[in-house]
Short mmCIF file of C-alpha atoms in Angstrom, two decimals:
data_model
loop_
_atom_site.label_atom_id
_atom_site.label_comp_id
_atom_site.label_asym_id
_atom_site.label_seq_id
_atom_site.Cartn_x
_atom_site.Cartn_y
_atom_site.Cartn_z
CA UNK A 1 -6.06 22.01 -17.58
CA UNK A 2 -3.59 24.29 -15.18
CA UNK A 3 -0.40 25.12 -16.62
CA UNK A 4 2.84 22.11 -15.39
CA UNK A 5 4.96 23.89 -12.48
CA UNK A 6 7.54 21.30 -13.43
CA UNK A 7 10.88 22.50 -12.12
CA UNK A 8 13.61 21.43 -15.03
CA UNK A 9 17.26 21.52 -15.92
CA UNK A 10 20.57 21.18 -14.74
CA UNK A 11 21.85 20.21 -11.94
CA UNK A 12 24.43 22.78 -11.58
CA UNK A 13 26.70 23.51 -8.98
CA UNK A 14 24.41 23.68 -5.83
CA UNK A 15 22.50 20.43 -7.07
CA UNK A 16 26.03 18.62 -6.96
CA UNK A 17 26.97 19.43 -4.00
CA UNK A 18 23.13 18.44 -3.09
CA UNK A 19 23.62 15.08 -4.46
CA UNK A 20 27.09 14.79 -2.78
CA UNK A 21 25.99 15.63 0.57
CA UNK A 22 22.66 13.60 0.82
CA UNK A 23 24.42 10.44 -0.96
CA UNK A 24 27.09 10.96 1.75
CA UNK A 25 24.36 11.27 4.73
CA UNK A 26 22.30 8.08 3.40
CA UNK A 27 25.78 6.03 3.31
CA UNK A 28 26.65 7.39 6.72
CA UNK A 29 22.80 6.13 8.08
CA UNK A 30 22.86 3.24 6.66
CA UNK A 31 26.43 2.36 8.61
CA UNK A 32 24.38 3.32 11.94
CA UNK A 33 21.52 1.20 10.59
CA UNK A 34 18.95 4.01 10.30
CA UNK A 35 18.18 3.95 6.61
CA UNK A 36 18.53 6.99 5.51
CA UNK A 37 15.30 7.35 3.18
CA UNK A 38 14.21 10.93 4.18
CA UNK A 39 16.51 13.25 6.24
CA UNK A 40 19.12 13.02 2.97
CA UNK A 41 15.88 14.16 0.84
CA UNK A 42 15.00 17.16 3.06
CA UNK A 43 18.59 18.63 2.97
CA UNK A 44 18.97 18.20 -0.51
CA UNK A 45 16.26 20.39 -1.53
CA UNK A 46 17.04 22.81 0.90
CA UNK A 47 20.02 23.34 -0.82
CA UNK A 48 18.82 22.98 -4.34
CA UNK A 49 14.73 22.97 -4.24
CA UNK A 50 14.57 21.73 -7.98
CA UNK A 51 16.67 18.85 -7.71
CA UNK A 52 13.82 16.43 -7.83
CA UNK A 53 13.17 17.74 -11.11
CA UNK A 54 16.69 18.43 -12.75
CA UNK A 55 16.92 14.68 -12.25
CA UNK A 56 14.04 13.19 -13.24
CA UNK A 57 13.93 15.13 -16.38
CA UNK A 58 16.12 13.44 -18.23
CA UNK A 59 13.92 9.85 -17.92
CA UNK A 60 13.16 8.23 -21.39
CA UNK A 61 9.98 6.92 -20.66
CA UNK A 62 9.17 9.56 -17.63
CA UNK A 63 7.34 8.69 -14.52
CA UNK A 64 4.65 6.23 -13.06
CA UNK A 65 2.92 7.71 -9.74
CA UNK A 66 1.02 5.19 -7.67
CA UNK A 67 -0.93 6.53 -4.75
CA UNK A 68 -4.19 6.03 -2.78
CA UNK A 69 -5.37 4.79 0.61
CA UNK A 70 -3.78 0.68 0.75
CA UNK A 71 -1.74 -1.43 -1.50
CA UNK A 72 0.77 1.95 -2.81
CA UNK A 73 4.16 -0.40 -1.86
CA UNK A 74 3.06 -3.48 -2.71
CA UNK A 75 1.48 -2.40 -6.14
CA UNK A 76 4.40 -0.40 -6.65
CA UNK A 77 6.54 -3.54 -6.21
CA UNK A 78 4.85 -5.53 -8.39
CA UNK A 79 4.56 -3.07 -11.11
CA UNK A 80 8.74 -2.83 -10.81
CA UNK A 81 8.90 -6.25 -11.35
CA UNK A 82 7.00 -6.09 -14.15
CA UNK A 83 9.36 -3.24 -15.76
CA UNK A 84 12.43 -4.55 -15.05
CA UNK A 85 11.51 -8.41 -16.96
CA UNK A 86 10.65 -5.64 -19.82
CA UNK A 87 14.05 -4.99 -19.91
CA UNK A 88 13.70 -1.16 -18.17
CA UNK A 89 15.98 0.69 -15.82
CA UNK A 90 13.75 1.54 -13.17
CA UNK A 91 14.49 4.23 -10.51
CA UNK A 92 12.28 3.58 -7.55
CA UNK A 93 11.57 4.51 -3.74
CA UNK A 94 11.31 1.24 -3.10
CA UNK A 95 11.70 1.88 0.51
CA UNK A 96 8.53 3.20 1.09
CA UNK A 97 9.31 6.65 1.97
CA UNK A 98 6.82 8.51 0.02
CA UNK A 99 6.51 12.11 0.93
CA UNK A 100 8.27 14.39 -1.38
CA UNK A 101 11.71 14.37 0.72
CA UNK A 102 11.84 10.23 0.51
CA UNK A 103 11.00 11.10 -3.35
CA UNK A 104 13.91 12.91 -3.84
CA UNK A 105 16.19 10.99 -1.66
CA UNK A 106 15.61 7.86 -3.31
CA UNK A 107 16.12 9.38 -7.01
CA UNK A 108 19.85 10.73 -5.27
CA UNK A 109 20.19 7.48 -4.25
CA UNK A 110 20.16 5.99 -7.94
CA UNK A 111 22.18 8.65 -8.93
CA UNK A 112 26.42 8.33 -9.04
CA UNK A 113 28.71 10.57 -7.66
CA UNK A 114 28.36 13.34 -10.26
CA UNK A 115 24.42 13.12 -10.26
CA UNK A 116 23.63 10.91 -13.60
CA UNK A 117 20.58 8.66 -13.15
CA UNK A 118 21.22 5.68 -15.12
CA UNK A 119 17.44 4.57 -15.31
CA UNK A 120 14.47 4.62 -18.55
CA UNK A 121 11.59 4.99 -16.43
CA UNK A 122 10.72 6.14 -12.74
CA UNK A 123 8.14 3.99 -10.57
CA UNK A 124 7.15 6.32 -7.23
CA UNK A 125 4.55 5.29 -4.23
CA UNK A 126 3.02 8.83 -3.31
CA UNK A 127 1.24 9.88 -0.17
CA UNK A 128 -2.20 11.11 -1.44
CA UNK A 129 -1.36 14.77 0.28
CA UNK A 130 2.20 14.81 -1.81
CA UNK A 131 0.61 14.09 -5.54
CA UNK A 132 -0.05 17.37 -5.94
CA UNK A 133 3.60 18.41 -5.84
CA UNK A 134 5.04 15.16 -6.93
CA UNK A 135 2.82 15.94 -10.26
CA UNK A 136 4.30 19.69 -10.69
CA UNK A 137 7.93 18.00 -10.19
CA UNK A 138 8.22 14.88 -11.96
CA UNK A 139 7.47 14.30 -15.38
CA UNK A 140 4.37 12.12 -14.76
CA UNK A 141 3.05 9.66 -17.73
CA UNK A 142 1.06 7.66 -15.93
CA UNK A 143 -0.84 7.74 -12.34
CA UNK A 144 -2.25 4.96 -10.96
CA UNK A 145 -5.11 5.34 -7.71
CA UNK A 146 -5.90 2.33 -6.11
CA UNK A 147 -8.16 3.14 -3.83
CA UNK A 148 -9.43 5.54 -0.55
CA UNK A 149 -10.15 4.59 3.14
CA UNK A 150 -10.12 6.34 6.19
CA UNK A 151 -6.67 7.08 7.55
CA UNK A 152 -4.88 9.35 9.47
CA UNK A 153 -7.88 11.43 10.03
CA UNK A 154 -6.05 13.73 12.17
CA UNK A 155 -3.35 14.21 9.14
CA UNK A 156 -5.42 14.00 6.46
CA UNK A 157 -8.43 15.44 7.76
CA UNK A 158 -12.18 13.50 5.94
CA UNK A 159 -11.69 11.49 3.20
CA UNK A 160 -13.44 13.66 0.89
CA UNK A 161 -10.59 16.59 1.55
CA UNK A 162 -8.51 13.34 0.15
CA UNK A 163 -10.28 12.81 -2.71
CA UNK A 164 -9.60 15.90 -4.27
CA UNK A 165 -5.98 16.01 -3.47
CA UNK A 166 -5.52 13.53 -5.95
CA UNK A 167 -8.25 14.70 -8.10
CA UNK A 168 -6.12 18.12 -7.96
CA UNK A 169 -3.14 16.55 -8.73
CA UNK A 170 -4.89 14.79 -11.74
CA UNK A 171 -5.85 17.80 -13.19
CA UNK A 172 -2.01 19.03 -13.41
CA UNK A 173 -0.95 15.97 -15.61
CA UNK A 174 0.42 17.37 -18.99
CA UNK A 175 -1.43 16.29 -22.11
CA UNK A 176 -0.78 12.83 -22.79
CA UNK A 177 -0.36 11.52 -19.58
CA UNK A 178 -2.77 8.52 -18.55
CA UNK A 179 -4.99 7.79 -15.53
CA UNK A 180 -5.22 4.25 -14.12
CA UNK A 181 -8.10 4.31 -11.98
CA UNK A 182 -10.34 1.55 -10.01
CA UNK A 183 -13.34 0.96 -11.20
CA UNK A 184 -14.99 -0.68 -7.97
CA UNK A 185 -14.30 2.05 -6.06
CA UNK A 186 -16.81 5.10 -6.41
CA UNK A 187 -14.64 7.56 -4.98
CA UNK A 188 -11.45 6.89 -7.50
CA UNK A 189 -13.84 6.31 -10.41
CA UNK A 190 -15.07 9.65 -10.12
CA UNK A 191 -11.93 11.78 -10.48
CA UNK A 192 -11.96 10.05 -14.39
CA UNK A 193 -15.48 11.65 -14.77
CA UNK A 194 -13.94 15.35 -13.09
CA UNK A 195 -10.52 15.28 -14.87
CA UNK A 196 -9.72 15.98 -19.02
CA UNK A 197 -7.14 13.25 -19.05
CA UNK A 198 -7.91 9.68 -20.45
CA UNK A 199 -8.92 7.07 -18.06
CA UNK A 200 -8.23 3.90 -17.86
CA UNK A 201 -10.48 1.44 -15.64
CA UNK A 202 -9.52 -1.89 -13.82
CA UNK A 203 -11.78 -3.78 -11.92
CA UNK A 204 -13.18 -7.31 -10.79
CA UNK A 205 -15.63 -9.45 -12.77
CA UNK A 206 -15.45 -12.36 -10.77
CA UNK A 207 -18.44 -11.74 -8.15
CA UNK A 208 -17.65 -15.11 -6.68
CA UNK A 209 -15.11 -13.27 -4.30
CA UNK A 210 -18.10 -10.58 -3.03
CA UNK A 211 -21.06 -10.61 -1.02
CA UNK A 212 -24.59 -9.29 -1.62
CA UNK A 213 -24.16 -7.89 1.92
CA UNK A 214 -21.30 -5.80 3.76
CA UNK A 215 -20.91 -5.60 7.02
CA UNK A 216 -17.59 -3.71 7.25
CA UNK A 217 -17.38 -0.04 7.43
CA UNK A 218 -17.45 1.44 3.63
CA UNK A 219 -16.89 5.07 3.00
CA UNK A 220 -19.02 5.75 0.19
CA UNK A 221 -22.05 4.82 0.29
CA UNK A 222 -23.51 7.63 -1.60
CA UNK A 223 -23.57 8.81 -5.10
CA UNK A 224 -21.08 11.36 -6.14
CA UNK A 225 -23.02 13.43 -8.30
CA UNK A 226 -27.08 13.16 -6.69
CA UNK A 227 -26.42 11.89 -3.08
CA UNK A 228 -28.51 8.56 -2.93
CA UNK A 229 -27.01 5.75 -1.60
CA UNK A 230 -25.82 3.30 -4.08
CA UNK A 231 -27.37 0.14 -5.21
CA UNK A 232 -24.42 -2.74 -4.93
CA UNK A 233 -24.73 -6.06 -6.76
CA UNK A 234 -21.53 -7.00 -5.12
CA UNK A 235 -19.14 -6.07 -2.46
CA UNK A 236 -15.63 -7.16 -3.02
CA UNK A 237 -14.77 -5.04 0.64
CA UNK A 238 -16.01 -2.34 1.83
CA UNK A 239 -17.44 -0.15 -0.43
CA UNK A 240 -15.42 -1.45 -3.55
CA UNK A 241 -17.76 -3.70 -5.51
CA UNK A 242 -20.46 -3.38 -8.47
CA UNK A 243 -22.47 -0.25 -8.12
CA UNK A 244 -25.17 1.48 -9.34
CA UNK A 245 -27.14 4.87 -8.16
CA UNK A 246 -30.89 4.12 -9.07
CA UNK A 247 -31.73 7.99 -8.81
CA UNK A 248 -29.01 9.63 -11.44
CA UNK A 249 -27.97 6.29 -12.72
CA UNK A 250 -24.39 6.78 -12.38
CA UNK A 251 -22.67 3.18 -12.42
CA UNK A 252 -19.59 1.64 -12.07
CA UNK A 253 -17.53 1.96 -15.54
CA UNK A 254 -17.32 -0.99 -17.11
CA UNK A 255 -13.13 -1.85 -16.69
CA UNK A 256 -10.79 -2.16 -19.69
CA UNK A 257 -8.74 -4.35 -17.99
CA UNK A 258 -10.99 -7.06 -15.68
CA UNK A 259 -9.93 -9.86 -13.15
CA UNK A 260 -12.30 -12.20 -14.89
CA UNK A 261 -11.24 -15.53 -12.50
CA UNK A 262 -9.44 -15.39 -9.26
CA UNK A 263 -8.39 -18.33 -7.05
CA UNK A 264 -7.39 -17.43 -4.04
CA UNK A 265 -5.08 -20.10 -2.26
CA UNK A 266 -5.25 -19.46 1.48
CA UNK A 267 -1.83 -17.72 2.46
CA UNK A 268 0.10 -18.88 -0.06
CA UNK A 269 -0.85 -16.43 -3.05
CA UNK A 270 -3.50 -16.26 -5.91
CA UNK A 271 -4.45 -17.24 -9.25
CA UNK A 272 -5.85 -14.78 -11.76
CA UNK A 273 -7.43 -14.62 -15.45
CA UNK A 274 -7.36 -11.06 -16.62
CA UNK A 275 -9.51 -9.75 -19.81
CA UNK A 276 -7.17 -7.07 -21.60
CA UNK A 277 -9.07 -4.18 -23.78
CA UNK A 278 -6.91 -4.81 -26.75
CA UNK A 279 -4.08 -8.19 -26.57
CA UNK A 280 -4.57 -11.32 -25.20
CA UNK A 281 -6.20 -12.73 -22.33
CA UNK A 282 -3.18 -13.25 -19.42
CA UNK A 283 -3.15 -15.63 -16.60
CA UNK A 284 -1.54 -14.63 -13.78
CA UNK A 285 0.12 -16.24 -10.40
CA UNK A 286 1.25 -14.07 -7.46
CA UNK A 287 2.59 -15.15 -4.33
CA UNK A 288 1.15 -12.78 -2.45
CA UNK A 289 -2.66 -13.91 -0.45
CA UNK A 290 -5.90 -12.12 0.05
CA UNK A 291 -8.06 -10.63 -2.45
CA UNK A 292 -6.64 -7.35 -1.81
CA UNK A 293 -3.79 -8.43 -3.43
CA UNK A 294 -5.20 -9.84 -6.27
CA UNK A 295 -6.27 -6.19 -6.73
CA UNK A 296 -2.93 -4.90 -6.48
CA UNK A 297 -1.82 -7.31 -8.81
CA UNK A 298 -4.68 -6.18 -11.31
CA UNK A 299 -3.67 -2.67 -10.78
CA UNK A 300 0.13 -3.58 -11.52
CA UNK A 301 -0.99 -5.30 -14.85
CA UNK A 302 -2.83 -2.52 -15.99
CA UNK A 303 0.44 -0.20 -15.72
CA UNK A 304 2.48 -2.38 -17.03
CA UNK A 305 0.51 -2.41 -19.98
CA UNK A 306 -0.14 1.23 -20.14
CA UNK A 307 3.70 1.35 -20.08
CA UNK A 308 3.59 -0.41 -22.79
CA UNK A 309 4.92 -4.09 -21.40
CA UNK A 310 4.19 -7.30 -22.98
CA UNK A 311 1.96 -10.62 -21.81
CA UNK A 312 5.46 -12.19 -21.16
CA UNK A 313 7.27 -9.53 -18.73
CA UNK A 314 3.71 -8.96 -16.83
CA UNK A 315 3.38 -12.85 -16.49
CA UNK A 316 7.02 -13.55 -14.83
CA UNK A 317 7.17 -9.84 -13.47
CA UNK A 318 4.54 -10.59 -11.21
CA UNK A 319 5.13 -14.15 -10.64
CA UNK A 320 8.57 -13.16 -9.04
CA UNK A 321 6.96 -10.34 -7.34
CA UNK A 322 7.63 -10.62 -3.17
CA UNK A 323 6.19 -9.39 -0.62
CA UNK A 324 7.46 -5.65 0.13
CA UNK A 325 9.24 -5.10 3.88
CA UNK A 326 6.15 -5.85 6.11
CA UNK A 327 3.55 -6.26 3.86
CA UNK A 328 2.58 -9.85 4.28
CA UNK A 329 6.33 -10.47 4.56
CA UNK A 330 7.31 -14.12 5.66
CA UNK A 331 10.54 -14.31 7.99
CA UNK A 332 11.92 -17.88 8.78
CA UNK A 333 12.88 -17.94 12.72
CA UNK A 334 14.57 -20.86 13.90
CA UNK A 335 11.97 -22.90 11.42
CA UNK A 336 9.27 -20.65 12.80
CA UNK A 337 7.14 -18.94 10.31
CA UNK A 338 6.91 -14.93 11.50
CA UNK A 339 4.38 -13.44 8.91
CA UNK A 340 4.62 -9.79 9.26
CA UNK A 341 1.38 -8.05 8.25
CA UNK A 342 1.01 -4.43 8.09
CA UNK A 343 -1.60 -2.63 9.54
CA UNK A 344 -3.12 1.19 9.41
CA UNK A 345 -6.61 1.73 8.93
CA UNK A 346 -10.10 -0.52 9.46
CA UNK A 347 -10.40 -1.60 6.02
CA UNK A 348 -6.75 -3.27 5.63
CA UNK A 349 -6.75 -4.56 9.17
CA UNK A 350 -9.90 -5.86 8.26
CA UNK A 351 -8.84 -7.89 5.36
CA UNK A 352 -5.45 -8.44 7.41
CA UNK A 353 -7.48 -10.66 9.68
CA UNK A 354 -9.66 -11.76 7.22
CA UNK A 355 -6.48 -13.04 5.57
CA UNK A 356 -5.25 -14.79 8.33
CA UNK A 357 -8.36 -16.66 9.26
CA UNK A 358 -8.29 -18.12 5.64
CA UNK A 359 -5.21 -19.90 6.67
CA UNK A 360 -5.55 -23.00 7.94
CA UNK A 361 -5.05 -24.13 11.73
CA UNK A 362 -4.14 -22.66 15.01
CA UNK A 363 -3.28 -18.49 15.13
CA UNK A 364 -1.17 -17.40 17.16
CA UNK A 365 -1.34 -13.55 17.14
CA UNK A 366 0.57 -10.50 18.45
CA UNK A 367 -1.37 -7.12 17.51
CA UNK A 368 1.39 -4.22 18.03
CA UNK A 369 0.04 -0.59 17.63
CA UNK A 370 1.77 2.77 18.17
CA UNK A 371 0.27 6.03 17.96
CA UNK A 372 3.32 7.88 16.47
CA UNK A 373 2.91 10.78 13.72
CA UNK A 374 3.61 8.09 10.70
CA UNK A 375 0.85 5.69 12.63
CA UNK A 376 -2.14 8.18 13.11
CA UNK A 377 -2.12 9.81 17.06
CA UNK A 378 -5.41 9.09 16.93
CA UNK A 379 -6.21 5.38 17.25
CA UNK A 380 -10.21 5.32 17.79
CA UNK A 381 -10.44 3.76 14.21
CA UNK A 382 -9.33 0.59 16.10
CA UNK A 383 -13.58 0.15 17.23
CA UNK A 384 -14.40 -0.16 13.22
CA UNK A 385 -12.13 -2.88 13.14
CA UNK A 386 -13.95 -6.02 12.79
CA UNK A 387 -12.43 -7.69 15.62
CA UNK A 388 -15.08 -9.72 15.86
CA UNK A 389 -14.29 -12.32 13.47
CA UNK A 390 -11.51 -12.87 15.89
CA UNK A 391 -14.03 -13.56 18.59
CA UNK A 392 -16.42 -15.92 16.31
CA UNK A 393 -13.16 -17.61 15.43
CA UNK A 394 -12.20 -18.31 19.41
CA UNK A 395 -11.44 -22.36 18.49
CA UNK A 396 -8.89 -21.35 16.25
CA UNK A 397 -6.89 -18.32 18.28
CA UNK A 398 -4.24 -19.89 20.55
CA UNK A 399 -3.19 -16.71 21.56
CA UNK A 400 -2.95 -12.73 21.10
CA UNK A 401 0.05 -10.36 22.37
CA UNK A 402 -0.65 -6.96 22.64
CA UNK A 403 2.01 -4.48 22.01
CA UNK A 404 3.43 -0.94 21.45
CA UNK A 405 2.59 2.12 23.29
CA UNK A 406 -1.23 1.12 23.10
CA UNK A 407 -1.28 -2.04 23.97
CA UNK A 408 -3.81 -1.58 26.45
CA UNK A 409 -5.97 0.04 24.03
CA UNK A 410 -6.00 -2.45 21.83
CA UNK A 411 -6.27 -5.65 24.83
CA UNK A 412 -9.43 -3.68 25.91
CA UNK A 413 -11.04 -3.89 22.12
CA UNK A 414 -10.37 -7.39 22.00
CA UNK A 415 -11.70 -7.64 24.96
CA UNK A 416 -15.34 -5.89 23.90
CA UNK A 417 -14.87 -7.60 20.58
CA UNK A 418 -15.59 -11.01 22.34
CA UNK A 419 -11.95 -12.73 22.28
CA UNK A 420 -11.67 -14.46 25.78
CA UNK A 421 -9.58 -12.43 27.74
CA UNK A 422 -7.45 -15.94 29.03
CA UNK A 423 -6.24 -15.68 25.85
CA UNK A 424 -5.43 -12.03 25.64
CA UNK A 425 -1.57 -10.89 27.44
CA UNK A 426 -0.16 -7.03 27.12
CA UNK A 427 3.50 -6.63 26.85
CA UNK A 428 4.02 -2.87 25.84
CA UNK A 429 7.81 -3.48 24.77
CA UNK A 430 7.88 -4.68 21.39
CA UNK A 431 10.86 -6.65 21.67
CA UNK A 432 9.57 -8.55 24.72
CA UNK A 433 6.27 -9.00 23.33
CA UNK A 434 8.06 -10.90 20.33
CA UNK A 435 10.12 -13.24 22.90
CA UNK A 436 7.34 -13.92 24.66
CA UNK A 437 5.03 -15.19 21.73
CA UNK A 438 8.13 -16.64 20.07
CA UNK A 439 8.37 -19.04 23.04
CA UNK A 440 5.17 -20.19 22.59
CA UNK A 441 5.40 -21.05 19.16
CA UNK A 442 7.11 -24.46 17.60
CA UNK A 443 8.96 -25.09 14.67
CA UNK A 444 6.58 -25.72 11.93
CA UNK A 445 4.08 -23.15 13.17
CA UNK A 446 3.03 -19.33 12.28
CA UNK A 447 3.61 -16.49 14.33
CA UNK A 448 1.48 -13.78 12.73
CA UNK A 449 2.39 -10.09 13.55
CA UNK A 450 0.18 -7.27 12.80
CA UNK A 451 1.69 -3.52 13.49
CA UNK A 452 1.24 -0.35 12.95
CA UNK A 453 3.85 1.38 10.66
CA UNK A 454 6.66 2.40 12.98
CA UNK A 455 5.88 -0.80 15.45
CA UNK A 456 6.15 -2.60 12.16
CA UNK A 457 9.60 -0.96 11.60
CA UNK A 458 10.58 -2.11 15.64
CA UNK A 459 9.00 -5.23 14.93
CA UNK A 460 11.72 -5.74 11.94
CA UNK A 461 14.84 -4.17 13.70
CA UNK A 462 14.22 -6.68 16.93
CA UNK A 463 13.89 -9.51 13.90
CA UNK A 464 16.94 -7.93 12.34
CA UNK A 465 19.23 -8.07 15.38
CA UNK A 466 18.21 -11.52 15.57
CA UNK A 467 20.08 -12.13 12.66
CA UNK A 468 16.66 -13.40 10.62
CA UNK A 469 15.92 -10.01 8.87
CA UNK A 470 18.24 -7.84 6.48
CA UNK A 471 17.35 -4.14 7.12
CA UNK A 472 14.47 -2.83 5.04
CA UNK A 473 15.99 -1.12 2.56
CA UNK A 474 17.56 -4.19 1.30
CA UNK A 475 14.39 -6.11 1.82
#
């Protein structure tokens, strides 16, 4: 294992002043409505670089890091529900920010005025690129990889370069650390089988929710350790399912923790029995739909056990659990129903939409997608969306708004997709696009809105100056 790089110890005079700077610049953005969840990081360590570490040190029960490809806030969410009806403290960049800078900005946050962190445990949602240095600053006990998709490719390069990332990171855990890894997804199985830390596997056992077939894009469709494609009994999505290579016979590992039973009730959330390795069976409600939250769910049980909470406090942690800022996140408008769906790569939009065509009745759609840094500049992976199950669904779509700075783009995929362009209207300005389809919609009925991350964050500031939205770091 390579030696920890952990930066430790006091704050000291530089990390004060740090602490009293950034707190001062996150109160100050927060007046102007801007958040504050990164810029207040980035000057803090360039004042003190170790900060991060002289304040996390001092944590009890030391650090959870949740990363991978989709379901990093939401699982992170959940999981801090589940700590907190344990009774924990629980530091936590709850806004999402989750490059090293948000990191640290959000532990200064918890802090008071002379720098103690008042907290037992820290929860943090990691960027795949950051876990290497999140690992060699934090005192990690636990780290939790949910899965990998495309995303970003012009950020974070193939998927494969991703992989090991986190593998890398992994390998930096101290001795007693734990992994948390899916099971049903090749690509994060495998780091448990390249790593000397002790895995832990979570997966589904309920292959009423998969197909023998997929039709979606999947990324690995060959085996890690021979290269021949993978024999699947089931596809949950994508290439998550039950696997087996019939060359090398390297399979799926069977999961210590397994979603035995899951009911999934349209949009309104999910049921799930869940097979422990060593305590009792737990059932489980979330509020949260789709069966890629179910999974998130799963993975948020499995921490909460590894952190050593009980049945009772992952039952009502989870039950409570909301939907994080734009993540499936219902906002009452005038007795409108605006359901705010992130979007980001193929294989979320794709369940995204799969999602919404599980709910009952007419949709009514706007599809908002920027190509800023935080979105991906390059927006080509919009052709291995599945927008066809839009099209095959054309009784059921009352309409679609286009929107953000590619709206065009994304009215002309529809359009090959198959959805009848009579239905189809392009309004580039967010905020228009939003009064527009909100004048079409009547009380009683959903307005579903699926961004990209900063047209999600527009999306929420037009909602919030509406007066129907508090700002998303109070969300």
């Amino acid at each position: 294992m390579a030696p920890s790089r952990r930066i430790e110890g006091p704050l000291g005079p530089r990390g004060l002043v740090a602490v009293w700077l950034a707190k001062s610049i996150i109160r100050l953005s927060r007046v102007l409505g801007l958040g504050g969840s990164t810029f207040p990081g980035t000057v803090a360590r360039r004042l003190a670089p170790g900060i991060l570490g002289a304040l996390s040190a001092g944590l009890p029960k030391g650090v959870i890091l949740v990363t991978g490809t989709n379901g990093k806030t939401t699982t992170a969410r959940m999981i801090a529900g589940v700590l907190r009806a344990a009774g924990l403290k629980v530091v936590h960049n709850r806004s999402g920010a989750n490059l090293i800078t948000g990191v640290t900005a959000a532990f200064i946050d918890a802090t008071d005025w002379r720098g103690r962190l008042d907290a037992d445990i820290g929860l943090v949602e990691c960027d795949e690129a950051t876990v290497p240095k999140a690992v060699s600053e934090l005192p990690v006990r636990i780290l939790l990889v949910t899965n990998f998709f495309r995303d970003q490719l012009d950020r974070f390069g193939e998927l494969a370069h991703t992989v090991e990332l986190v593998r890398s990171g992994a390998a930096r855990l101290d001795d007693g650390a734990r992994l948390l890894l899916n099971a049903d997804d090749p690509l994060v199985a495998g780091i448990g089988r390249n790593v000397d830390i002790p895995a832990v596997y979570y997966g589904i056992d309920d292959e009423r929710q998969g197909a023998p077939r997929m039709v979606q894009a999947r990324e690995a469709k060959h085996c890690l350790e021979c290269g021949e494609p993978y024999d699947y009994k089931v596809y949950y999505y994508a290439h998550l399912g039950k696997y087996r290579c019939p060359r090398c016979g390297r399979d799926r590992p069977r999961p210590d923790v397994a979603a035995t039973a899951i009911e999934l009730d349209e949009v309104s959330g999910s049921r799930l029995t869940v097979r422990t390795a060593d305590g009792p069976e737990l059932d489980l409600t979330i509020s949260l739909p789709g069966l890629y939250n179910a999974y998130n769910a799963l993975a948020a049980a499995t921490a909460g056990l590894a952190a050593g909470a009980g049945p009772e406090a992952i039952r009502s942690g989870l039950a409570e659990a909301s939907s994080s800022f734009g993540r499936m996140e219902p906002i009452d408008v005038d007795g409108r129903r605006v359901l705010i769906a992130l979007v980001k790569n193929p294989v979320g939009f794709n369940e995204v939409v799969r999602t919404v065509l599980g709910d009952r009745g007419a949709k009514r759609l706007v599809i908002a997608i920027n190509d800023n840094y935080a979105d991906g500049t390059d927006v080509s992976w919009l052709w291995d969306v599945d927008f066809e199950q839009l099209a095959a669904a054309h009784a059921e779509i009352d309409f679609v708004v286009t929107s953000g700075i590619r709206a065009e783009d994304m009215a002309v995929r529809l359009k090959y997709a198959g959805v009848e362009t009579n239905r189809i209207s392009v309004e580039e300005d967010i905020s228009a696009a939003l009064a527009l389809a909100l004048g079409r919609v009547e009380a009683g009925q959903t307005l579903y809105v699926l961004p990209t991350y900063t047209a999600m964050l527009e999306v929420r500031r037009v909602i919030q100056r509406m007066g129907y939205a508090r700002p998303f770091w109070q969300a």
